[in-house]
Tab-separated table of C-alpha atoms and ligand atoms in Angstrom:
chain	number	residue	atom	x	y	z
F	203	MET	CA	-29.486	26.669	10.517
F	204	GLU	CA	-32.118	27.761	13.008
F	205	ASN	CA	-31.076	30.261	15.587
F	206	ASN	CA	-32.529	28.331	18.468
F	207	GLU	CA	-30.499	25.298	17.409
F	208	THR	CA	-27.346	27.341	17.475
F	209	GLY	CA	-28.351	28.688	20.846
F	210	LEU	CA	-28.915	25.178	22.103
F	211	TRP	CA	-25.508	24.106	20.888
F	212	THR	CA	-23.903	27.055	22.677
F	213	ARG	CA	-25.632	26.014	25.881
F	214	ILE	CA	-24.545	22.401	25.488
F	215	GLN	CA	-20.998	23.499	24.840
F	216	ALA	CA	-20.982	25.374	28.126
F	217	ILE	CA	-22.202	22.303	29.963
F	218	LEU	CA	-19.632	20.097	28.258
F	219	LYS	CA	-16.865	22.510	29.048
F	220	ALA	CA	-17.732	22.322	32.719
F	221	GLU	CA	-17.898	18.532	32.543
F	222	ILE	CA	-14.743	17.720	30.697
F	223	GLY	CA	-12.498	20.689	31.438
F	224	ASP	CA	-11.047	23.445	29.310
F	225	HIS	CA	-8.315	21.392	27.868
F	226	ALA	CA	-10.306	18.525	26.402
F	227	PHE	CA	-12.981	20.995	25.418
F	228	ASN	CA	-10.573	23.074	23.366
F	229	ALA	CA	-8.940	20.008	21.892
F	230	TRP	CA	-12.103	18.300	20.709
F	231	ILE	CA	-15.457	19.999	21.120
F	232	GLN	CA	-14.355	23.398	19.988
F	233	LYS	CA	-12.968	21.814	16.848
F	234	LEU	CA	-16.445	20.696	15.795
F	235	ASN	CA	-18.506	22.672	13.356
F	236	PHE	CA	-22.204	22.511	14.041
F	237	LYS	CA	-23.978	22.187	10.712
F	238	SER	CA	-27.613	21.264	11.070
F	239	ILE	CA	-30.198	18.924	12.470
F	240	GLU	CA	-31.812	16.553	10.034
F	241	ASP	CA	-34.355	13.890	10.870
F	242	GLY	CA	-33.300	13.776	14.487
F	243	THR	CA	-29.584	13.639	13.752
F	244	VAL	CA	-27.265	16.459	14.778
F	245	LEU	CA	-24.676	16.966	12.106
F	246	PHE	CA	-21.186	18.238	12.783
F	247	SER	CA	-18.104	18.433	10.675
F	248	ALA	CA	-14.535	18.013	11.864
F	249	ARG	CA	-11.258	18.988	10.273
F	250	THR	CA	-9.655	15.546	10.390
F	251	PRO	CA	-10.696	11.896	10.647
F	252	PHE	CA	-8.742	11.817	13.873
F	253	VAL	CA	-10.974	14.405	15.548
F	254	ARG	CA	-14.072	12.790	14.102
F	255	ASP	CA	-13.197	9.366	15.486
F	256	TRP	CA	-12.176	10.671	18.852
F	257	VAL	CA	-15.350	12.671	19.342
F	258	ARG	CA	-17.501	9.798	18.108
F	259	ARG	CA	-15.896	7.472	20.591
F	260	HIS	CA	-15.789	9.755	23.595
F	261	TYR	CA	-18.390	12.483	23.364
F	262	ALA	CA	-21.076	11.680	20.806
F	263	ASP	CA	-23.401	9.910	23.257
F	264	ARG	CA	-23.052	12.653	25.777
F	265	ILE	CA	-23.802	15.322	23.187
F	266	ARG	CA	-26.921	13.424	22.123
F	267	ASP	CA	-28.141	13.054	25.717
F	268	LEU	CA	-27.566	16.684	26.532
F	269	TRP	CA	-29.318	17.712	23.364
F	270	SER	CA	-32.450	15.781	24.315
F	271	ARG	CA	-32.256	16.949	27.900
F	272	GLU	CA	-32.077	20.568	26.790
F	273	GLY	CA	-35.205	20.123	24.732
F	274	GLY	CA	-34.008	19.216	21.239
F	275	LYS	CA	-35.472	16.192	19.486
F	276	VAL	CA	-32.318	14.287	18.741
F	277	PHE	CA	-31.630	10.582	18.425
F	278	SER	CA	-28.130	10.494	17.093
F	279	VAL	CA	-25.002	12.491	16.375
F	280	ASP	CA	-23.105	12.327	13.128
F	281	ILE	CA	-19.748	13.819	12.250
F	282	THR	CA	-18.261	14.164	8.801
F	283	VAL	CA	-14.805	15.239	7.760
F	284	GLU	CA	-14.505	18.538	5.938
F	285	LYS	CA	-13.327	18.029	2.425
F	286	SER	CA	-11.187	21.008	1.654
F	287	SER	CA	-9.302	21.526	4.879
F	288	ALA	CA	-6.415	23.804	4.016
F	289	GLY	CA	-3.326	23.255	6.072
F	290	GLN	CA	-3.930	19.572	6.605
F	291	GLN	CA	-1.619	16.873	5.350
F	292	THR	CA	-4.621	15.047	3.939
F	293	GLN	CA	-5.599	17.973	1.782
F	294	SER	CA	-6.019	17.425	-1.873
F	295	PRO	CA	-3.217	19.131	-3.732
F	296	ALA	CA	-5.689	21.231	-5.634
F	297	THR	CA	-6.584	23.197	-2.542
F	298	ALA	CA	-3.109	23.690	-1.227
F	299	ARG	CA	-2.597	27.129	-2.638
F	300	GLY	CA	-5.888	28.767	-1.985
F	301	GLY	CA	-7.460	27.573	-5.189
F	302	GLU	CA	-4.525	28.137	-7.515
F	303	VAL	CA	-3.927	24.742	-9.033
F	304	LEU	CA	-0.711	23.682	-10.662
F	305	THR	CA	-1.290	21.305	-13.535
F	306	ASP	CA	0.569	19.781	-16.435
F	307	SER	CA	-0.358	20.866	-19.947
F	308	PHE	CA	-3.298	18.463	-19.978
F	309	GLY	CA	-4.890	19.424	-16.706
F	310	SER	CA	-3.460	16.735	-14.429
F	311	VAL	CA	-2.769	18.158	-11.008
F	312	ILE	CA	0.838	18.571	-9.907
F	313	ASP	CA	1.357	18.423	-6.169
F	314	PRO	CA	2.842	21.814	-5.285
F	315	ARG	CA	4.494	20.426	-2.162
F	316	TYR	CA	6.751	18.189	-4.222
F	317	THR	CA	9.535	20.497	-5.324
F	318	PHE	CA	13.299	20.195	-5.625
F	319	ASP	CA	13.576	22.546	-2.658
F	320	SER	CA	11.494	20.330	-0.424
F	321	PHE	CA	13.450	17.236	-1.463
F	322	VAL	CA	16.170	16.416	1.050
F	323	VAL	CA	19.270	15.074	-0.641
F	324	GLY	CA	21.482	12.369	0.812
F	325	LYS	CA	23.815	9.658	-0.419
F	326	SER	CA	20.990	7.331	-1.328
F	327	ASN	CA	19.182	9.714	-3.663
F	328	GLU	CA	21.703	12.334	-4.806
F	329	PHE	CA	22.199	10.748	-8.200
F	330	ALA	CA	18.487	10.513	-8.970
F	331	TYR	CA	18.022	14.054	-7.696
F	332	ALA	CA	20.798	15.426	-9.899
F	333	ALA	CA	19.467	13.589	-12.940
F	334	ALA	CA	15.928	14.882	-12.376
F	335	LYS	CA	17.191	18.401	-11.871
F	336	ARG	CA	19.176	18.192	-15.088
F	337	VAL	CA	16.065	17.148	-16.998
F	338	ALA	CA	14.093	20.021	-15.490
F	339	GLU	CA	16.749	22.595	-16.332
F	340	SER	CA	17.867	21.471	-19.780
F	341	LYS	CA	16.478	22.894	-22.945
F	342	GLU	CA	17.951	19.953	-24.806
F	343	VAL	CA	17.255	16.325	-23.996
F	344	PRO	CA	20.164	15.283	-21.765
F	345	PHE	CA	19.384	11.565	-21.700
F	346	ASN	CA	16.436	9.619	-22.956
F	347	PRO	CA	14.691	8.199	-21.160
F	348	LEU	CA	15.530	9.102	-17.615
F	349	PHE	CA	14.567	5.955	-15.769
F	350	LEU	CA	14.092	6.378	-12.007
F	351	HIS	CA	13.688	3.288	-9.938
F	352	GLY	CA	13.615	2.258	-6.301
F	353	GLY	CA	11.416	0.891	-3.539
F	354	VAL	CA	8.083	2.329	-2.548
F	355	GLY	CA	7.962	5.659	-0.723
F	356	LEU	CA	11.501	6.748	-1.547
F	357	GLY	CA	10.742	9.864	-3.554
F	358	LYS	CA	10.296	8.864	-7.207
F	359	THR	CA	6.918	10.532	-7.598
F	360	HIS	CA	8.198	13.509	-5.638
F	361	LEU	CA	11.040	13.977	-8.135
F	362	MET	CA	8.726	13.705	-11.132
F	363	HIS	CA	6.376	16.305	-9.707
F	364	ALA	CA	9.404	18.464	-8.942
F	365	ILE	CA	10.425	18.300	-12.593
F	366	ALA	CA	6.886	19.265	-13.597
F	367	THR	CA	6.685	22.120	-11.094
F	368	GLU	CA	9.976	23.554	-12.200
F	369	VAL	CA	9.221	23.302	-15.902
F	370	VAL	CA	5.726	24.769	-15.497
F	371	GLN	CA	7.247	27.735	-13.715
F	372	THR	CA	10.316	28.375	-15.823
F	373	ASP	CA	8.982	27.405	-19.208
F	374	PRO	CA	5.185	27.557	-19.120
F	375	LYS	CA	4.884	27.035	-22.857
F	376	ARG	CA	6.602	23.681	-22.820
F	377	LYS	CA	4.024	20.916	-23.190
F	378	ILE	CA	4.460	18.467	-20.378
F	379	MET	CA	2.448	15.507	-19.317
F	380	TYR	CA	2.621	13.568	-16.105
F	381	MET	CA	0.637	10.366	-15.869
F	382	SER	CA	0.692	7.170	-13.872
F	383	ALA	CA	1.050	4.032	-15.961
F	384	GLU	CA	-2.252	2.981	-14.454
F	385	LYS	CA	-4.001	6.032	-15.808
F	386	PHE	CA	-2.303	5.500	-19.148
F	387	MET	CA	-3.834	2.063	-19.253
F	388	TYR	CA	-7.325	3.177	-18.294
F	389	GLN	CA	-7.307	5.978	-20.828
F	390	PHE	CA	-6.074	3.609	-23.474
F	391	ILE	CA	-8.724	1.020	-22.698
F	392	SER	CA	-11.531	3.529	-22.689
F	393	ALA	CA	-10.199	4.960	-25.940
F	394	ILE	CA	-10.489	1.510	-27.448
F	395	ARG	CA	-14.006	1.102	-26.095
F	396	GLY	CA	-15.062	4.540	-27.265
F	397	LYS	CA	-13.277	4.077	-30.578
F	398	THR	CA	-11.189	7.162	-29.916
F	399	THR	CA	-7.728	5.667	-30.127
F	400	VAL	CA	-6.751	8.167	-32.786
F	401	GLU	CA	-7.506	10.960	-30.323
F	402	PHE	CA	-5.652	9.105	-27.630
F	403	LYS	CA	-2.554	8.807	-29.790
F	404	ARG	CA	-2.772	12.371	-30.943
F	405	GLN	CA	-2.675	13.877	-27.466
F	406	PHE	CA	0.795	12.424	-26.999
F	407	ARG	CA	2.124	13.611	-30.287
F	408	THR	CA	2.405	17.194	-29.101
F	409	VAL	CA	3.986	16.386	-25.733
F	410	GLU	CA	7.517	17.691	-25.244
F	411	LEU	CA	8.136	16.128	-21.867
F	412	LEU	CA	6.318	12.947	-20.936
F	413	MET	CA	6.518	11.399	-17.481
F	414	ILE	CA	5.023	7.994	-16.803
F	415	ASP	CA	5.001	6.949	-13.152
F	416	ASP	CA	5.063	3.351	-11.864
F	417	VAL	CA	5.519	1.697	-15.216
F	418	GLN	CA	5.663	-1.744	-13.545
F	419	PHE	CA	1.890	-1.444	-13.519
F	420	ILE	CA	1.630	-2.403	-17.159
F	421	ALA	CA	3.497	-5.682	-16.654
F	422	ASN	CA	1.542	-8.503	-18.253
F	423	LYS	CA	-0.865	-6.060	-19.881
F	424	GLU	CA	0.122	-6.767	-23.407
F	425	SER	CA	-1.858	-4.379	-25.537
F	426	THR	CA	-1.206	-1.489	-23.139
F	427	GLN	CA	2.504	-2.273	-23.277
F	428	GLU	CA	2.402	-2.270	-27.008
F	429	GLU	CA	0.714	1.118	-27.087
F	430	PHE	CA	3.044	2.498	-24.460
F	431	PHE	CA	6.066	1.355	-26.427
F	432	HIS	CA	4.697	2.912	-29.545
F	433	THR	CA	4.129	6.266	-27.820
F	434	PHE	CA	7.528	6.050	-26.174
F	435	ASN	CA	9.357	5.402	-29.429
F	436	ALA	CA	7.513	8.135	-31.270
F	437	LEU	CA	8.517	10.686	-28.649
F	438	VAL	CA	12.109	9.546	-28.305
F	439	ASP	CA	12.531	9.516	-32.075
F	440	ASN	CA	11.371	13.120	-32.135
F	441	ARG	CA	13.872	14.034	-29.432
F	442	ARG	CA	11.232	14.645	-26.815
F	443	GLN	CA	12.185	14.003	-23.208
F	444	VAL	CA	10.686	10.956	-21.526
F	445	VAL	CA	10.935	10.210	-17.796
F	446	ILE	CA	9.874	6.839	-16.472
F	447	SER	CA	9.664	5.510	-12.929
F	448	ALA	CA	9.316	1.969	-11.687
F	449	ASP	CA	9.772	0.022	-8.494
F	450	ARG	CA	12.673	-1.911	-10.038
F	451	SER	CA	15.334	-1.578	-12.709
F	452	PRO	CA	14.516	-2.063	-16.398
F	453	THR	CA	16.207	-5.459	-16.476
F	454	ASP	CA	14.158	-6.657	-13.505
F	455	LEU	CA	10.788	-5.626	-14.905
F	456	ALA	CA	9.206	-9.057	-15.113
F	457	GLY	CA	6.155	-9.273	-17.329
F	458	ILE	CA	7.398	-6.593	-19.681
F	459	GLU	CA	8.671	-7.578	-23.060
F	460	GLU	CA	12.387	-7.938	-23.461
F	461	ARG	CA	12.710	-5.393	-26.274
F	462	ILE	CA	10.841	-2.779	-24.196
F	463	ARG	CA	12.910	-3.472	-21.101
F	464	SER	CA	16.098	-3.118	-22.998
F	465	ARG	CA	14.940	0.083	-24.687
F	466	LEU	CA	14.006	1.595	-21.313
F	467	GLY	CA	17.578	1.131	-20.138
F	468	TRP	CA	19.198	3.008	-23.002
F	469	GLY	CA	19.108	6.430	-21.421
F	470	LEU	CA	20.102	7.150	-17.869
F	471	VAL	CA	19.053	4.686	-15.192
F	472	ALA	CA	19.130	6.230	-11.716
F	473	ASP	CA	18.081	4.409	-8.596
F	474	VAL	CA	16.930	5.737	-5.257
F	475	HIS	CA	18.291	3.527	-2.514
F	476	PRO	CA	16.769	3.001	0.893
F	477	THR	CA	17.497	5.916	3.197
F	478	ASP	CA	20.180	5.897	5.844
F	479	TYR	CA	19.837	7.317	9.325
F	480	GLU	CA	21.374	10.694	8.460
F	481	LEU	CA	19.026	11.283	5.548
F	482	ARG	CA	16.000	10.267	7.582
F	483	LEU	CA	16.986	12.723	10.273
F	484	GLY	CA	17.473	15.443	7.653
F	485	ILE	CA	14.045	14.754	6.181
F	486	LEU	CA	12.421	14.884	9.603
F	487	GLN	CA	14.145	18.148	10.442
F	488	SER	CA	12.945	19.635	7.219
F	489	LYS	CA	9.367	18.381	7.693
F	490	ALA	CA	9.370	19.592	11.292
F	491	LEU	CA	9.737	23.142	9.987
F	492	ASN	CA	6.180	22.805	8.678
F	493	PHE	CA	5.017	22.621	12.267
F	494	ALA	CA	6.365	25.957	13.328
F	495	ASN	CA	4.056	26.139	16.323
F	496	THR	CA	4.941	22.753	17.695
F	497	ASP	CA	8.043	22.084	19.680
F	498	ILE	CA	9.579	18.818	18.560
F	499	ALA	CA	12.661	17.896	20.535
F	500	LYS	CA	15.711	16.730	18.643
F	501	ASP	CA	15.810	13.426	20.499
F	502	VAL	CA	12.299	12.631	19.287
F	503	LEU	CA	13.373	13.213	15.690
F	504	GLU	CA	16.410	11.021	16.284
F	505	PHE	CA	14.206	8.355	17.758
F	506	LEU	CA	11.941	8.397	14.696
F	507	ALA	CA	14.890	8.409	12.290
F	508	ALA	CA	16.294	5.383	14.056
F	509	LYS	CA	13.076	3.411	14.299
F	510	ILE	CA	11.064	4.136	11.172
F	511	THR	CA	13.390	2.740	8.560
F	512	SER	CA	10.915	1.373	6.027
F	513	ASN	CA	10.404	4.402	3.795
F	514	VAL	CA	9.952	8.144	3.742
F	515	ARG	CA	6.200	8.008	3.394
F	516	GLU	CA	5.885	6.133	6.665
F	517	LEU	CA	8.409	8.411	8.274
F	518	GLU	CA	6.383	11.480	7.327
F	519	GLY	CA	3.173	9.788	8.409
F	520	ALA	CA	4.718	8.979	11.773
F	521	LEU	CA	5.752	12.578	12.373
F	522	ASN	CA	2.320	13.834	11.341
F	523	ARG	CA	0.605	11.454	13.714
F	524	VAL	CA	2.749	12.462	16.650
F	525	VAL	CA	2.214	16.157	15.981
F	526	ALA	CA	-1.545	15.714	15.529
F	527	TYR	CA	-1.764	13.791	18.767
F	528	ALA	CA	0.226	16.397	20.656
F	529	GLU	CA	-1.842	19.206	19.236
F	530	LEU	CA	-5.117	17.573	20.087
F	531	THR	CA	-4.305	16.366	23.557
F	532	GLY	CA	-2.091	19.258	24.564
F	533	GLN	CA	0.667	16.873	25.608
F	534	ALA	CA	4.281	17.755	25.027
F	535	ILE	CA	6.028	15.564	22.474
F	536	SER	CA	8.320	13.128	24.239
F	537	ILE	CA	9.880	9.831	23.275
F	538	ASP	CA	7.502	7.967	25.587
F	539	MET	CA	4.497	9.593	24.026
F	540	THR	CA	5.855	8.922	20.540
F	541	ARG	CA	6.413	5.301	21.431
F	542	SER	CA	2.828	4.873	22.558
F	543	VAL	CA	1.227	6.794	19.695
F	544	LEU	CA	3.200	4.813	17.124
F	545	GLN	CA	3.080	1.367	18.699
F	546	ASP	CA	1.783	-0.390	15.601
F	547	LEU	CA	4.188	1.313	13.240
F	548	LEU	CA	7.166	0.696	15.483
F	549	ARG	CA	6.317	-2.951	15.727
F	550	ALA	CA	6.043	-3.266	11.952
F	551	ASN	CA	9.398	-1.565	11.454
F	552	ASP	CA	10.919	-3.583	14.214
F	553	ARG	CA	10.306	-6.850	12.478
F	554	LYS	CA	13.106	-6.049	10.119
F	555	VAL	CA	16.019	-5.989	12.491
F	556	THR	CA	16.283	-8.174	15.551
F	557	ILE	CA	18.875	-8.147	18.280
F	558	ASP	CA	19.966	-11.615	17.154
F	559	GLU	CA	20.660	-10.339	13.660
F	560	ILE	CA	22.595	-7.398	15.034
F	561	GLN	CA	24.723	-9.659	17.177
F	562	ARG	CA	25.401	-11.978	14.255
F	563	GLN	CA	26.186	-9.169	11.853
F	564	VAL	CA	28.490	-7.398	14.283
F	565	SER	CA	30.415	-10.554	15.143
F	566	ASP	CA	30.841	-11.322	11.439
F	567	TYR	CA	31.968	-7.822	10.742
F	568	TYR	CA	34.637	-7.850	13.442
F	569	ASN	CA	35.587	-11.471	12.854
F	570	LEU	CA	34.484	-12.609	16.250
F	571	ARG	CA	32.450	-15.552	17.363
F	572	LEU	CA	28.934	-14.870	18.584
F	573	SER	CA	29.837	-16.497	21.882
F	574	GLU	CA	32.601	-13.946	22.351
F	575	ILE	CA	30.202	-11.039	21.911
F	576	LEU	CA	27.932	-12.555	24.528
F	577	SER	CA	30.741	-13.549	26.896
F	578	ALA	CA	31.952	-11.681	29.944
F	579	ARG	CA	35.383	-11.044	28.445
F	580	ARG	CA	36.536	-7.473	28.695
F	581	ALA	CA	39.419	-7.353	26.240
F	582	ARG	CA	39.065	-4.207	24.165
F	583	ASP	CA	38.855	-6.031	20.821
F	584	ILE	CA	35.782	-7.837	22.083
F	585	ALA	CA	34.284	-5.240	24.413
F	586	ARG	CA	34.168	-2.508	21.773
F	587	PRO	CA	32.274	-4.586	19.167
F	588	ARG	CA	29.947	-5.659	21.963
F	589	GLN	CA	29.250	-2.018	22.750
F	590	VAL	CA	28.666	-1.359	19.071
F	591	ALA	CA	26.139	-4.173	18.977
F	592	MET	CA	24.327	-2.821	22.036
F	593	TYR	CA	24.338	0.623	20.527
F	594	LEU	CA	22.823	-0.671	17.300
F	595	ALA	CA	20.261	-2.683	19.237
F	596	LYS	CA	19.153	0.482	20.985
F	597	ARG	CA	19.055	2.457	17.782
F	598	MET	CA	17.573	-0.045	15.397
F	599	THR	CA	15.044	-1.931	17.474
F	600	SER	CA	12.460	-0.660	19.901
F	601	ARG	CA	13.558	-3.040	22.651
F	602	SER	CA	13.974	-1.499	26.078
F	603	LEU	CA	17.348	-1.201	27.791
F	604	PRO	CA	16.693	-4.080	30.232
F	605	GLU	CA	15.602	-6.294	27.338
F	606	ILE	CA	18.762	-5.492	25.451
F	607	GLY	CA	20.856	-6.166	28.549
F	608	ARG	CA	19.233	-9.546	28.956
F	609	LYS	CA	19.936	-10.450	25.342
F	610	PHE	CA	23.606	-9.685	25.860
F	611	GLY	CA	24.341	-12.450	28.299
F	612	GLY	CA	22.152	-11.071	31.070
F	613	ARG	CA	23.818	-7.714	31.533
F	614	ASP	CA	22.370	-4.875	33.524
F	615	HIS	CA	20.555	-2.048	31.724
F	616	THR	CA	23.117	0.448	33.048
F	617	THR	CA	25.764	-1.410	31.053
F	618	VAL	CA	23.688	-0.827	27.948
F	619	ILE	CA	23.291	2.881	28.740
F	620	HIS	CA	27.028	3.125	29.209
F	621	ALA	CA	27.680	1.415	25.881
F	622	VAL	CA	25.256	3.685	24.011
F	623	ARG	CA	26.813	6.839	25.474
F	624	LYS	CA	30.318	5.619	24.857
F	625	ILE	CA	29.696	4.821	21.197
F	626	ASP	CA	27.766	8.034	20.692
F	627	ASP	CA	30.793	9.961	21.964
F	628	LEU	CA	33.367	7.972	20.068
F	629	ARG	CA	31.531	8.285	16.767
F	630	ARG	CA	32.171	11.984	16.807
F	631	THR	CA	35.944	11.677	16.992
F	632	ASP	CA	36.757	8.242	15.628
F	633	SER	CA	36.072	8.171	11.910
F	634	THR	CA	36.854	4.459	11.559
F	635	LEU	CA	34.225	3.662	14.127
F	636	GLU	CA	31.824	6.049	12.431
F	637	ASP	CA	32.362	4.200	9.137
F	638	ASP	CA	31.938	0.832	10.824
F	639	ILE	CA	28.611	1.903	12.238
F	640	ASN	CA	27.306	3.316	9.009
F	641	ARG	CA	28.361	0.198	7.168
F	642	LEU	CA	26.776	-2.067	9.766
F	643	SER	CA	23.537	-0.074	9.743
F	644	GLN	CA	23.380	-0.436	5.991
F	645	LEU	CA	24.054	-4.141	6.108
F	646	LEU	CA	21.335	-4.597	8.688
F	647	GLU	CA	18.759	-2.439	6.969
F	648	GLY	CA	19.479	-3.680	3.471
P	65	ADP	P1	7.622	6.840	-4.401
P	65	ADP	O1	6.994	7.477	-5.584
P	65	ADP	O2	9.068	6.512	-4.622
P	65	ADP	O3	6.853	5.654	-3.891
P	65	ADP	P2	7.014	9.349	-3.144
P	65	ADP	O4	7.697	10.265	-4.072
P	65	ADP	O5	5.541	9.260	-3.225
P	65	ADP	O6	7.643	7.889	-3.211
P	65	ADP	O7	7.453	9.735	-1.660
P	65	ADP	C1	6.695	9.407	-0.519
P	65	ADP	C2	6.651	10.581	0.424
P	65	ADP	O8	7.951	10.794	0.961
P	65	ADP	C3	6.258	11.871	-0.249
P	65	ADP	O9	5.455	12.616	0.621
P	65	ADP	C4	7.569	12.586	-0.484
P	65	ADP	O10	7.418	13.977	-0.450
P	65	ADP	C5	8.402	12.101	0.675
P	65	ADP	N1	9.828	12.020	0.351
P	65	ADP	C6	10.481	10.983	-0.209
P	65	ADP	N2	11.796	11.236	-0.329
P	65	ADP	C7	11.983	12.482	0.168
P	65	ADP	C8	13.131	13.322	0.329
P	65	ADP	N3	14.354	12.933	-0.033
P	65	ADP	N4	12.951	14.543	0.897
P	65	ADP	C9	11.730	14.946	1.281
P	65	ADP	N5	10.609	14.204	1.159
P	65	ADP	C10	10.723	12.992	0.612
P	66	MG	MG1	5.246	6.933	-6.572
């Protein structure tokens, strides 16, 4: 990099700072790394795609103009994202620990963030967690295979990596292998092409703990299934631990041969269920600790736990986005800001539960007619379920208070606020009500 180019960039930065103010300057321009000028293009790098896109959209033209005005021959500005950006959520696992890479016995990278400690346990996953922990801690084979199943983003891969991490640390000599079923297939196919199937088979023969992730991937892939089954049987027969994950139970694995499905169910089958509100809040609180320098109010976490119900991956992504936005714009994290940053995500999660469904479910649950819930009647046995329904509408949809009021027979938004507060208070002391609400939330989410 030429010194005069650097000098030019310093000058342009000063001009920009005066133009856009300290705050925006620190949030965006200062985060750019000037790299070089090539063929009339100024090259910068940025830490995240978010910064890159923002600068491209808002400042790139201005930077180019100033560059020309100050005497540089520049026609365009280009920004790339730095590859190994330690501390970012998008980092590759290999760089997470300053170069020290955790791998299985065959060199596949284990994500060091996925440990038993960082896994938050709740009702929906405690069984799977306990089973995984048992596998990681046992010298013997406690059950074979351990079959983990559940919807996407609920922690199956996390638990498998946690097993690997723990075994690598406590028993480094034990030969473990973690592999996605997809990778298994590709390796198998290229072994066939390269006529190295003997090698391929041999690498598994020495494995003491084999983990195959997302086994549903080999549905309808007959020769891969055959090979997988062969490997599986060989290991199980030799009392080697096998852990399998899939997005559904062994019996529901369509496209996989009956004898394989049935064999997969012989050990311990543990499912991870969709999360409930309490677990989501716990996960958010634990992830929020990673942002020690950012103040995230409890009500924002509660808001996210209530609204992002799809899966933990989206929940984490939502928190990361809000924190990144706050960091970059200098805004405090509030519910309003969260709502606007996550518009698209909230809408997608919203589709699942509507106010109509809540009203129907609540009236069923309390043996009332829908018309009674919507009526003006104030008898306690109708008014309380109505308040529960309003409360759930507030918690489970992203409708505003006036919208909710309107949907409940044209009530005022203050009535909704009152209902939400009332139920919030009662939940703490009335365990029957607390159970009702948990049950209803499950019914609605499920
Ligand atoms: P799956 O393999 O079931 O699709 P993952 O294990 O990839 O899901 O989980 C998705 C993301 O959610 C990961 O970042 C993981 O760390 C996180 N996650 C899932 N469940 C939990 C949990 N109980 N506690 C903490 N993080 C979790
Ligand atoms: Mg997974």
